[in-house]
Short mmCIF file of C-alpha atoms and ligand atoms in Angstrom, two decimals:
data_model
loop_
_atom_site.label_atom_id
_atom_site.label_comp_id
_atom_site.label_asym_id
_atom_site.label_seq_id
_atom_site.Cartn_x
_atom_site.Cartn_y
_atom_site.Cartn_z
CA MET M 1 99.06 112.35 60.50
CA ASN M 2 98.86 116.60 60.09
CA PRO M 3 101.09 117.15 57.19
CA GLU M 4 102.39 120.63 58.77
CA LYS M 5 103.20 118.83 62.05
CA PRO M 6 107.07 117.69 62.18
CA LEU M 7 107.68 114.20 63.06
CA LEU M 8 109.37 113.66 66.40
CA ARG M 9 112.08 111.31 65.95
CA ILE M 10 112.57 109.11 69.11
CA GLY M 11 115.40 106.93 70.11
CA MET M 12 114.32 104.34 72.73
CA ILE M 13 117.06 102.42 75.21
CA GLY M 14 115.12 99.75 76.59
CA PHE M 15 112.60 97.40 74.84
CA GLY M 16 111.29 95.39 77.81
CA CYS M 17 108.04 95.87 79.53
CA VAL M 18 107.90 99.56 79.56
CA GLY M 19 109.50 100.08 76.16
CA GLN M 20 107.35 97.34 74.29
CA GLY M 21 103.76 99.42 76.10
CA PHE M 22 105.27 102.60 74.75
CA TYR M 23 105.76 101.16 71.44
CA ASP M 24 102.49 99.40 71.44
CA ILE M 25 100.65 102.65 72.24
CA LEU M 26 102.07 104.65 69.02
CA GLN M 27 101.18 101.92 66.88
CA ARG M 28 97.87 102.14 68.05
CA GLN M 29 97.59 105.67 67.42
CA PRO M 30 99.61 106.70 64.22
CA GLY M 31 98.69 110.24 63.95
CA LEU M 32 100.72 111.58 66.92
CA GLY M 33 103.59 112.77 65.08
CA LEU M 34 105.78 110.63 66.59
CA ALA M 35 108.44 107.99 65.37
CA VAL M 36 110.57 105.47 67.33
CA THR M 37 113.17 105.36 64.54
CA ARG M 38 116.18 103.70 66.81
CA ILE M 39 116.00 101.34 69.42
CA ALA M 40 118.68 100.06 71.60
CA VAL M 41 118.50 96.60 73.53
CA LYS M 42 121.61 94.63 75.74
CA ASN M 43 121.33 91.05 74.84
CA SER M 44 121.64 90.35 71.17
CA THR M 45 119.91 86.69 71.04
CA LYS M 46 116.72 87.36 72.42
CA PRO M 47 113.75 86.87 70.44
CA ARG M 48 111.99 90.15 69.88
CA SER M 49 108.41 91.20 68.47
CA LEU M 50 110.04 93.69 66.07
CA PRO M 51 112.56 92.45 62.85
CA ALA M 52 116.15 92.07 64.66
CA GLU M 53 117.23 94.84 62.30
CA ARG M 54 115.30 97.63 64.02
CA PHE M 55 117.78 96.91 66.96
CA SER M 56 121.11 98.18 68.39
CA PHE M 57 122.96 96.76 71.02
CA HIS M 58 124.92 99.96 71.66
CA ALA M 59 122.96 102.44 73.44
CA ASP M 60 126.19 105.00 72.86
CA GLU M 61 124.96 105.36 69.17
CA LEU M 62 121.62 106.64 69.88
CA LEU M 63 123.10 109.28 72.17
CA ALA M 64 125.75 110.20 69.40
CA ASP M 65 122.89 110.13 66.70
CA PRO M 66 121.76 114.01 66.17
CA GLU M 67 118.80 113.05 64.30
CA LEU M 68 116.94 111.80 67.26
CA ASP M 69 114.88 114.35 68.80
CA VAL M 70 114.02 112.73 72.26
CA LEU M 71 115.62 110.00 73.83
CA VAL M 72 113.60 107.59 75.81
CA GLU M 73 115.50 105.77 78.51
CA VAL M 74 113.46 102.31 79.69
CA ILE M 75 116.52 99.99 80.68
CA ASP M 76 115.92 98.14 84.41
CA ASP M 77 120.21 99.31 85.28
CA ALA M 78 119.93 102.32 87.54
CA ASP M 79 123.95 103.21 87.26
CA GLU M 80 123.94 102.69 83.53
CA ALA M 81 120.63 104.53 82.76
CA PHE M 82 122.30 107.21 85.02
CA ARG M 83 125.56 107.26 82.63
CA LEU M 84 123.28 107.37 79.76
CA VAL M 85 120.61 109.90 80.88
CA SER M 86 123.22 112.46 81.99
CA SER M 87 125.47 112.43 78.80
CA ALA M 88 122.17 113.25 77.22
CA LEU M 89 121.57 115.92 79.27
CA ARG M 90 125.19 117.30 79.15
CA GLN M 91 124.52 117.50 75.35
CA GLY M 92 121.54 119.62 76.07
CA ARG M 93 119.29 116.81 74.85
CA ARG M 94 115.45 116.10 75.74
CA VAL M 95 115.03 112.67 77.93
CA VAL M 96 112.60 110.98 79.06
CA SER M 97 113.27 108.57 81.78
CA ALA M 98 111.08 105.79 83.62
CA ASN M 99 113.64 104.76 86.17
CA LYS M 100 112.75 106.04 89.88
CA ALA M 101 116.06 104.39 91.45
CA MET M 102 118.21 106.53 89.22
CA VAL M 103 116.06 109.41 89.37
CA ALA M 104 115.78 109.11 93.33
CA ARG M 105 119.42 108.66 93.71
CA HIS M 106 120.37 111.59 91.02
CA LEU M 107 117.62 113.81 91.24
CA ALA M 108 119.92 117.23 92.63
CA GLU M 109 122.45 116.45 90.08
CA LEU M 110 119.94 115.71 87.17
CA VAL M 111 118.26 119.21 87.68
CA ALA M 112 121.71 121.13 87.82
CA LEU M 113 122.69 119.24 84.65
CA GLN M 114 119.54 120.64 83.09
CA ARG M 115 120.04 123.85 84.00
CA GLN M 116 123.61 124.18 82.90
CA PHE M 117 122.93 122.41 79.51
CA SER M 118 119.52 123.59 78.58
CA GLY M 119 118.21 120.05 78.08
CA THR M 120 115.16 118.54 79.90
CA LEU M 121 114.20 115.30 81.76
CA LEU M 122 110.55 114.19 82.26
CA TYR M 123 110.12 111.12 84.72
CA GLU M 124 106.55 110.94 85.12
CA ALA M 125 106.35 107.07 84.69
CA ALA M 126 108.74 106.79 87.19
CA VAL M 127 106.19 107.50 90.25
CA CYS M 128 102.92 105.21 90.26
CA GLY M 129 102.93 104.33 86.54
CA SER M 130 100.09 105.78 85.22
CA ILE M 131 98.81 108.46 87.64
CA PRO M 132 99.96 112.04 86.63
CA ILE M 133 101.22 112.73 90.13
CA ILE M 134 104.51 114.51 89.42
CA ARG M 135 102.77 117.47 86.94
CA THR M 136 100.19 117.89 89.35
CA LEU M 137 102.43 117.89 91.92
CA ASP M 138 105.20 120.45 90.22
CA SER M 139 102.82 122.17 87.99
CA TYR M 140 99.34 122.75 89.42
CA PHE M 141 100.38 122.75 93.01
CA SER M 142 103.37 125.05 92.06
CA HIS M 143 102.99 127.17 94.88
CA GLU M 144 100.43 126.29 97.30
CA PRO M 145 101.71 125.02 100.45
CA LEU M 146 101.00 121.09 100.92
CA ARG M 147 100.00 119.51 104.23
CA SER M 148 101.12 116.25 103.14
CA VAL M 149 101.63 113.93 100.09
CA SER M 150 101.26 110.14 100.73
CA GLY M 151 99.65 106.87 99.25
CA ILE M 152 100.53 103.66 98.22
CA PHE M 153 103.07 103.62 95.89
CA ASN M 154 103.99 100.15 95.33
CA GLY M 155 101.44 97.60 93.42
CA SER M 156 103.12 94.08 94.35
CA SER M 157 103.39 94.71 97.59
CA ASN M 158 99.58 96.16 97.58
CA TYR M 159 98.43 93.16 95.71
CA VAL M 160 100.06 90.69 98.16
CA LEU M 161 98.81 92.70 100.90
CA THR M 162 95.04 93.06 99.46
CA ARG M 163 95.40 88.79 98.52
CA MET M 164 95.73 87.84 102.48
CA SER M 165 93.58 90.50 103.48
CA GLU M 166 90.31 89.45 100.96
CA ALA M 167 91.55 85.68 100.60
CA GLY M 168 93.30 84.67 104.18
CA SER M 169 96.61 83.52 102.21
CA GLY M 170 99.78 83.79 103.96
CA TYR M 171 102.45 86.01 103.05
CA ALA M 172 104.56 83.60 101.24
CA SER M 173 101.45 82.27 99.01
CA ALA M 174 100.05 85.72 98.22
CA LEU M 175 103.80 86.81 97.25
CA ALA M 176 104.05 83.55 94.73
CA GLU M 177 100.33 84.52 93.19
CA ALA M 178 101.76 88.16 92.82
CA GLN M 179 104.75 86.47 91.04
CA ALA M 180 103.03 84.28 89.00
CA LEU M 181 100.87 87.08 87.49
CA GLY M 182 103.88 89.11 87.12
CA PHE M 183 103.28 91.62 89.64
CA ALA M 184 106.21 91.15 91.82
CA GLU M 185 109.63 90.78 90.64
CA THR M 186 111.46 87.47 91.19
CA ASP M 187 113.57 89.10 93.60
CA PRO M 188 110.72 91.08 95.74
CA THR M 189 113.06 92.90 98.11
CA LEU M 190 112.65 96.35 96.23
CA ASP M 191 108.82 96.25 96.72
CA MET M 192 108.68 94.29 99.85
CA GLU M 193 111.07 96.09 101.99
CA GLY M 194 109.73 99.61 100.95
CA LEU M 195 112.54 100.66 98.47
CA ASP M 196 110.95 101.16 95.50
CA PRO M 197 107.73 103.09 97.50
CA ARG M 198 111.00 104.96 98.99
CA SER M 199 112.44 106.19 96.06
CA LYS M 200 109.04 107.30 94.63
CA ALA M 201 108.39 109.43 97.57
CA VAL M 202 112.04 110.75 97.38
CA ILE M 203 111.31 112.16 93.53
CA LEU M 204 107.68 113.75 94.85
CA ALA M 205 109.65 115.32 97.74
CA ALA M 206 111.57 117.57 95.27
CA HIS M 207 108.17 118.87 93.21
CA ALA M 208 105.85 118.96 96.38
CA TYR M 209 108.54 120.51 98.85
CA GLY M 210 111.55 121.82 96.96
CA VAL M 211 113.74 119.21 99.05
CA PHE M 212 116.09 116.60 97.58
CA LEU M 213 116.33 114.08 99.76
CA ASN M 214 119.13 110.92 99.84
CA PRO M 215 117.12 107.65 99.73
CA THR M 216 119.10 105.97 102.54
CA ASP M 217 118.45 108.68 104.78
CA VAL M 218 114.35 107.91 104.81
CA LEU M 219 113.05 105.45 106.75
CA ASN M 220 111.46 102.49 105.17
CA LEU M 221 109.88 99.59 107.09
CA GLY M 222 108.45 96.97 104.58
CA ILE M 223 105.83 94.09 104.83
CA ALA M 224 108.18 91.04 104.43
CA ARG M 225 107.65 90.15 108.16
CA ILE M 226 103.83 90.40 107.97
CA SER M 227 101.70 87.11 108.85
CA ALA M 228 97.83 86.64 108.81
CA ALA M 229 98.12 87.88 112.31
CA ASP M 230 98.43 91.23 111.50
CA ILE M 231 95.99 91.05 108.92
CA ALA M 232 93.39 89.26 111.58
CA PHE M 233 94.43 91.98 114.14
CA ALA M 234 93.77 95.16 111.74
CA ALA M 235 90.45 93.56 110.83
CA THR M 236 89.50 93.70 114.61
CA GLN M 237 89.85 97.33 114.41
CA GLY M 238 87.59 97.58 111.24
CA GLN M 239 90.89 98.22 109.31
CA LYS M 240 93.40 97.28 106.75
CA ILE M 241 97.32 97.39 106.64
CA LYS M 242 98.65 99.00 103.94
CA LEU M 243 102.32 99.83 102.91
CA VAL M 244 101.77 103.79 102.69
CA ALA M 245 104.74 106.01 101.73
CA GLY M 246 104.49 109.70 102.64
CA LEU M 247 105.43 113.26 103.14
CA TYR M 248 104.13 115.58 105.52
CA ARG M 249 104.59 118.84 106.78
CA LEU M 250 105.02 118.71 110.80
CA PRO M 251 103.57 121.81 112.80
CA ASN M 252 106.68 123.43 112.66
CA GLY M 253 106.93 123.64 108.92
CA ARG M 254 109.81 121.16 108.09
CA VAL M 255 109.08 118.24 106.12
CA THR M 256 109.33 114.58 107.56
CA ALA M 257 109.18 111.36 105.02
CA LEU M 258 108.68 107.80 105.86
CA VAL M 259 107.84 104.39 104.09
CA CYS M 260 105.85 102.26 106.66
CA PRO M 261 103.05 99.77 106.45
CA GLN M 262 100.40 101.38 108.04
CA PHE M 263 96.66 100.66 109.54
CA VAL M 264 94.23 102.67 107.44
CA GLY M 265 90.32 102.74 108.25
CA PRO M 266 87.61 103.05 105.69
CA GLU M 267 87.50 107.06 106.31
CA SER M 268 90.83 106.81 104.13
CA PRO M 269 90.49 106.89 100.38
CA LEU M 270 93.81 104.23 100.42
CA TYR M 271 91.15 101.88 102.31
CA ALA M 272 89.95 100.76 98.67
CA VAL M 273 92.62 100.85 96.43
CA GLU M 274 93.01 97.14 96.29
CA HIS M 275 95.26 94.71 94.36
CA GLU M 276 98.03 95.79 91.78
CA PHE M 277 96.41 99.81 91.88
CA ASN M 278 98.24 102.67 93.56
CA GLY M 279 96.75 105.89 95.27
CA VAL M 280 98.45 109.34 96.15
CA VAL M 281 96.31 111.71 98.47
CA ILE M 282 97.33 115.35 98.45
CA GLU M 283 96.33 117.42 101.09
CA ALA M 284 96.65 121.10 100.20
CA GLU M 285 96.64 124.18 101.92
CA TYR M 286 93.92 125.64 100.44
CA ALA M 287 92.44 123.23 97.99
CA GLY M 288 91.81 120.55 100.28
CA THR M 289 92.36 116.74 100.36
CA GLN M 290 92.94 115.71 96.46
CA PHE M 291 93.17 111.68 95.69
CA LEU M 292 94.32 109.91 92.43
CA ARG M 293 94.01 106.63 91.62
CA GLY M 294 95.29 104.31 88.89
CA ARG M 295 97.44 101.22 87.73
CA GLY M 296 101.23 102.04 89.29
CA ALA M 297 102.74 99.31 86.55
CA GLY M 298 102.51 97.48 83.77
CA GLY M 299 103.56 97.92 79.86
CA LEU M 300 100.36 100.06 78.65
CA PRO M 301 99.79 102.20 81.93
CA THR M 302 103.45 102.89 82.25
CA GLY M 303 103.60 103.25 78.42
CA SER M 304 101.16 106.26 78.62
CA ALA M 305 103.14 108.22 81.26
CA VAL M 306 106.27 107.81 78.82
CA LEU M 307 103.83 108.95 75.89
CA ALA M 308 102.49 111.98 78.08
CA ASP M 309 106.12 113.05 78.65
CA VAL M 310 106.87 112.77 75.28
CA LEU M 311 104.18 114.67 73.80
CA ALA M 312 104.72 117.23 76.75
CA LEU M 313 108.64 117.61 75.64
CA GLN M 314 107.21 118.38 72.10
CA ARG M 315 105.13 121.22 73.74
CA GLY M 316 108.37 122.78 75.09
CA PHE M 317 107.24 121.73 78.99
CA ARG M 318 109.49 121.28 81.54
CA TYR M 319 109.30 120.60 85.05
CA GLY M 320 109.20 123.76 87.13
CA TYR M 321 110.73 122.81 90.43
CA ALA M 322 109.13 126.05 91.80
CA LYS M 323 109.58 125.07 95.64
CA GLN M 324 112.73 124.73 95.31
CA GLN M 325 113.15 128.50 94.34
CA SER M 326 110.65 130.12 96.40
CA ALA M 327 109.51 127.91 99.52
CA ARG M 328 112.32 124.85 100.07
CA ALA M 329 111.18 123.41 103.45
CA GLU M 330 113.69 122.17 105.98
CA THR M 331 113.49 118.53 106.90
CA GLN M 332 113.27 116.71 109.87
CA LEU M 333 113.41 113.01 109.12
CA LEU M 334 113.75 111.33 112.70
CA GLU M 335 115.04 113.47 115.60
CA GLY M 336 111.99 114.78 117.74
CA LEU M 337 109.63 112.54 115.98
CA GLU M 338 107.55 109.67 117.25
CA VAL M 339 104.96 107.42 115.97
CA ASP M 340 102.22 104.89 117.63
CA ILE M 341 103.16 101.80 116.30
CA TYR M 342 101.76 97.85 116.55
CA VAL M 343 104.60 95.26 117.02
CA ARG M 344 104.28 91.69 116.71
CA HIS M 345 106.87 88.42 116.62
CA GLU M 346 105.76 85.04 116.35
CA SER M 347 107.10 84.21 119.89
CA ALA M 348 106.49 86.35 123.25
CA ALA M 349 109.65 86.19 124.06
CA GLY M 350 110.78 87.63 120.72
CA LEU M 351 108.19 90.48 121.01
CA ARG M 352 109.50 90.98 124.59
CA LYS M 353 113.09 91.43 123.11
CA ALA M 354 111.91 93.67 120.42
CA LEU M 355 110.13 96.00 122.72
CA GLY M 356 113.16 96.17 124.94
CA TRP M 357 115.25 97.07 121.21
CA LEU M 358 112.04 100.12 121.15
CA ALA M 359 112.18 101.21 124.36
CA PRO M 360 113.51 99.15 127.31
CA SER M 361 111.96 100.88 130.10
CA ALA M 362 108.07 100.75 128.62
CA GLN M 363 106.89 97.27 128.61
CA ARG M 364 103.64 96.20 130.29
CA GLU M 365 102.36 92.60 129.65
CA ASN M 366 98.80 91.65 129.23
CA PRO M 367 98.18 88.40 130.71
CA ASN M 368 94.65 88.08 128.81
CA THR M 369 96.70 87.81 125.36
CA SER M 370 98.89 85.34 123.70
CA GLY M 371 101.91 88.04 124.21
CA THR M 372 102.94 88.14 120.72
CA GLN M 373 101.32 91.54 119.65
CA ALA M 374 101.60 95.11 121.50
CA THR M 375 101.20 98.29 120.57
CA GLY M 376 102.92 101.46 121.88
CA THR M 377 104.57 104.34 120.91
CA VAL M 378 108.21 105.02 119.59
CA GLY M 379 110.51 107.72 118.59
CA LEU M 380 111.36 107.62 115.13
CA GLU M 381 115.17 107.71 115.77
CA ALA M 382 114.72 104.55 117.84
CA LEU M 383 112.76 102.65 115.04
CA TRP M 384 115.77 103.93 112.68
CA ARG M 385 118.57 102.49 115.26
CA CYS M 386 117.10 98.92 115.36
CA ARG M 387 115.07 98.71 111.92
CA ALA M 388 118.26 96.14 111.20
CA ALA M 389 117.63 94.31 114.25
CA LEU M 390 114.07 93.81 114.14
CA ARG M 391 114.00 92.55 110.23
CA GLU M 392 116.62 89.81 110.99
CA ALA M 393 114.45 88.81 114.08
CA GLY M 394 111.34 88.53 111.74
CA VAL M 395 109.12 91.48 113.65
CA PHE M 396 106.32 93.18 112.04
CA VAL M 397 105.94 96.92 112.77
CA ALA M 398 103.06 98.90 111.32
CA ARG M 399 102.15 102.66 112.31
CA LEU M 400 98.95 103.32 113.75
CA ASP M 401 98.58 106.91 112.77
CA GLU M 402 100.41 109.78 112.08
CA VAL M 403 104.19 111.07 112.67
CA ARG M 404 104.16 114.21 115.53
CA PRO M 405 106.69 115.85 117.15
CA ILE M 406 107.51 114.30 120.81
CA PRO M 407 105.70 116.30 123.06
CA GLN M 408 107.81 118.14 125.56
CA VAL M 409 106.02 116.39 128.77
CA PRO M 410 107.82 112.91 129.81
CA VAL M 411 105.11 110.27 129.10
CA GLU M 412 104.55 107.96 131.51
CA ALA M 413 106.83 104.90 131.39
CA GLU M 414 104.19 102.41 132.13
CA ALA M 415 101.85 103.46 129.35
CA ALA M 416 104.18 103.25 127.03
CA TYR M 417 103.46 99.80 125.71
CA VAL M 418 100.09 97.51 125.88
CA LEU M 419 100.17 94.31 124.78
CA ALA M 420 97.16 93.78 122.40
N1 NAP D 501 107.49 97.25 84.40
C1 NAP D 501 106.87 98.37 84.86
O1 NAP D 501 105.73 98.45 85.08
C2 NAP D 501 107.44 99.68 85.04
C3 NAP D 501 106.37 100.82 86.01
C4 NAP D 501 107.07 101.71 86.25
C5 NAP D 501 108.34 101.82 86.30
N2 NAP D 501 109.33 101.10 85.45
C6 NAP D 501 110.73 101.17 85.49
O2 NAP D 501 111.06 101.13 83.97
C7 NAP D 501 112.37 100.84 83.66
C8 NAP D 501 111.90 99.75 82.88
O3 NAP D 501 111.44 98.56 83.36
P1 NAP D 501 110.85 97.35 82.30
O4 NAP D 501 109.66 96.53 83.18
O5 NAP D 501 110.73 97.63 81.21
O6 NAP D 501 112.10 96.60 82.54
P2 NAP D 501 112.49 95.28 82.03
O7 NAP D 501 111.33 94.61 80.95
O8 NAP D 501 113.27 94.36 82.35
O9 NAP D 501 113.28 95.82 80.18
C9 NAP D 501 114.56 96.01 80.31
C10 NAP D 501 114.87 96.65 78.94
O10 NAP D 501 115.95 97.16 79.02
C11 NAP D 501 116.87 96.74 78.56
N3 NAP D 501 118.43 97.27 78.48
C12 NAP D 501 119.31 96.98 80.11
N4 NAP D 501 120.23 97.26 79.91
C13 NAP D 501 120.59 97.82 78.60
C14 NAP D 501 121.67 98.71 78.72
N5 NAP D 501 122.87 98.64 78.82
N6 NAP D 501 121.37 98.80 77.25
C15 NAP D 501 120.58 98.92 76.58
N7 NAP D 501 119.54 98.48 76.92
C16 NAP D 501 119.24 97.66 78.37
C17 NAP D 501 117.05 95.59 78.31
O11 NAP D 501 117.40 94.79 77.10
P3 NAP D 501 117.21 93.35 76.73
O12 NAP D 501 115.94 93.36 76.36
O13 NAP D 501 118.27 93.20 75.66
O14 NAP D 501 117.12 92.37 77.93
C18 NAP D 501 115.31 95.67 78.29
O15 NAP D 501 114.85 95.57 76.72
C19 NAP D 501 112.69 100.35 84.93
O16 NAP D 501 113.60 101.27 85.71
C20 NAP D 501 111.90 100.21 86.12
O17 NAP D 501 111.96 100.42 87.16
C21 NAP D 501 108.69 99.79 85.66
#
């Protein structure tokens, strides 16, 4: 270590997958001038990879320790994480967090706290693990208008979709495989229902467009009701189904956001993002299309993002949120927007019912098919209104292309839905 370089003392709250990963990286690279001097965890009886005396069981002790230069918050409890991080920011401290649910829910307040108390919060690890997407949007594209930022933001669901596609596995067995390999949680709801990628999209919206979205206002459809029939249907079109989270600038300049399974063809860089990997496509006004792909989870990849944030704090870096100041976009999440979709239910009667919810006057039967799959156009407001009913009824929905404004000319009702 450079003897001139002062040691940065880190207090780490949480020592699970990410905490251990970050700690292991520092052991491999001792010359960085960083030292984890205190660690707080929750459970006093859990076996640890470090001696027991290294741990505290009260995170507030770290908050009260003036010797600590940086706090790294990597716990799995979003409410407690917000309490700890907001308290630290009120003390004007430098903080790194990996907690996407917490950051997405409280981002506007966290930004205000940083401004009010001169603290700094960085959270690169919260979005797509090792992919440096937040800093890319916040710094590199700070002033360039962006047409879209979209991608595969969740590795567990992408692993399930990949296995269904390459091995012909059913949803349940692909999910069980993902769980056995540690890619999916025991309760897979957050990942498979699109809640986790929704949090990430909300965080990126602040940096890409200067907008602070409420996560519960963003439409999220997941893959929990997908079947081999859906994967096979996409394959007949030369496409794959991916769970895509996206932020898109509309022709009127407003920004929309949604998370939805999507048919993706080989022309998209997302087509080749497989297994637990994540990928982000940025479409910038002047730079054109850029694509980042990498590991979105795991101890070392996520620890690498935490390390990058800690080193950035050491250099005095903070997010600029430039577009919030200079070019904050208006949002248009549902109203006046439509999208082409694919809909499937295991029974023809179930499909007819679902189409009735989506667009009562717009069904057309095709006697040459089993009648369980259909394609058509739907307004996002209708999709939002019946999303819970579709979920409960076991209907799978995927979008076929981009969200667009509803044209002013009325669409012929009979052309709106075609059984596939
Ligand atoms: N895992 C990933 O690949 C990944 C990727 C990106 C982001 N993240 C995010 O990173 C965060 C941590 O994830 P993880 O996978 O490392 O979780 P994890 O393996 O479940 O570990 C969570 C850690 O937090 C500790 N903890 C929980 N509540 C606490 C409290 N009140 N005070 C002190 N410690 C507390 C736990 O203590 P005990 O050890 O005593 O149980 C445990 O050490 C989450 O927000 C997650 O969403 C994870």
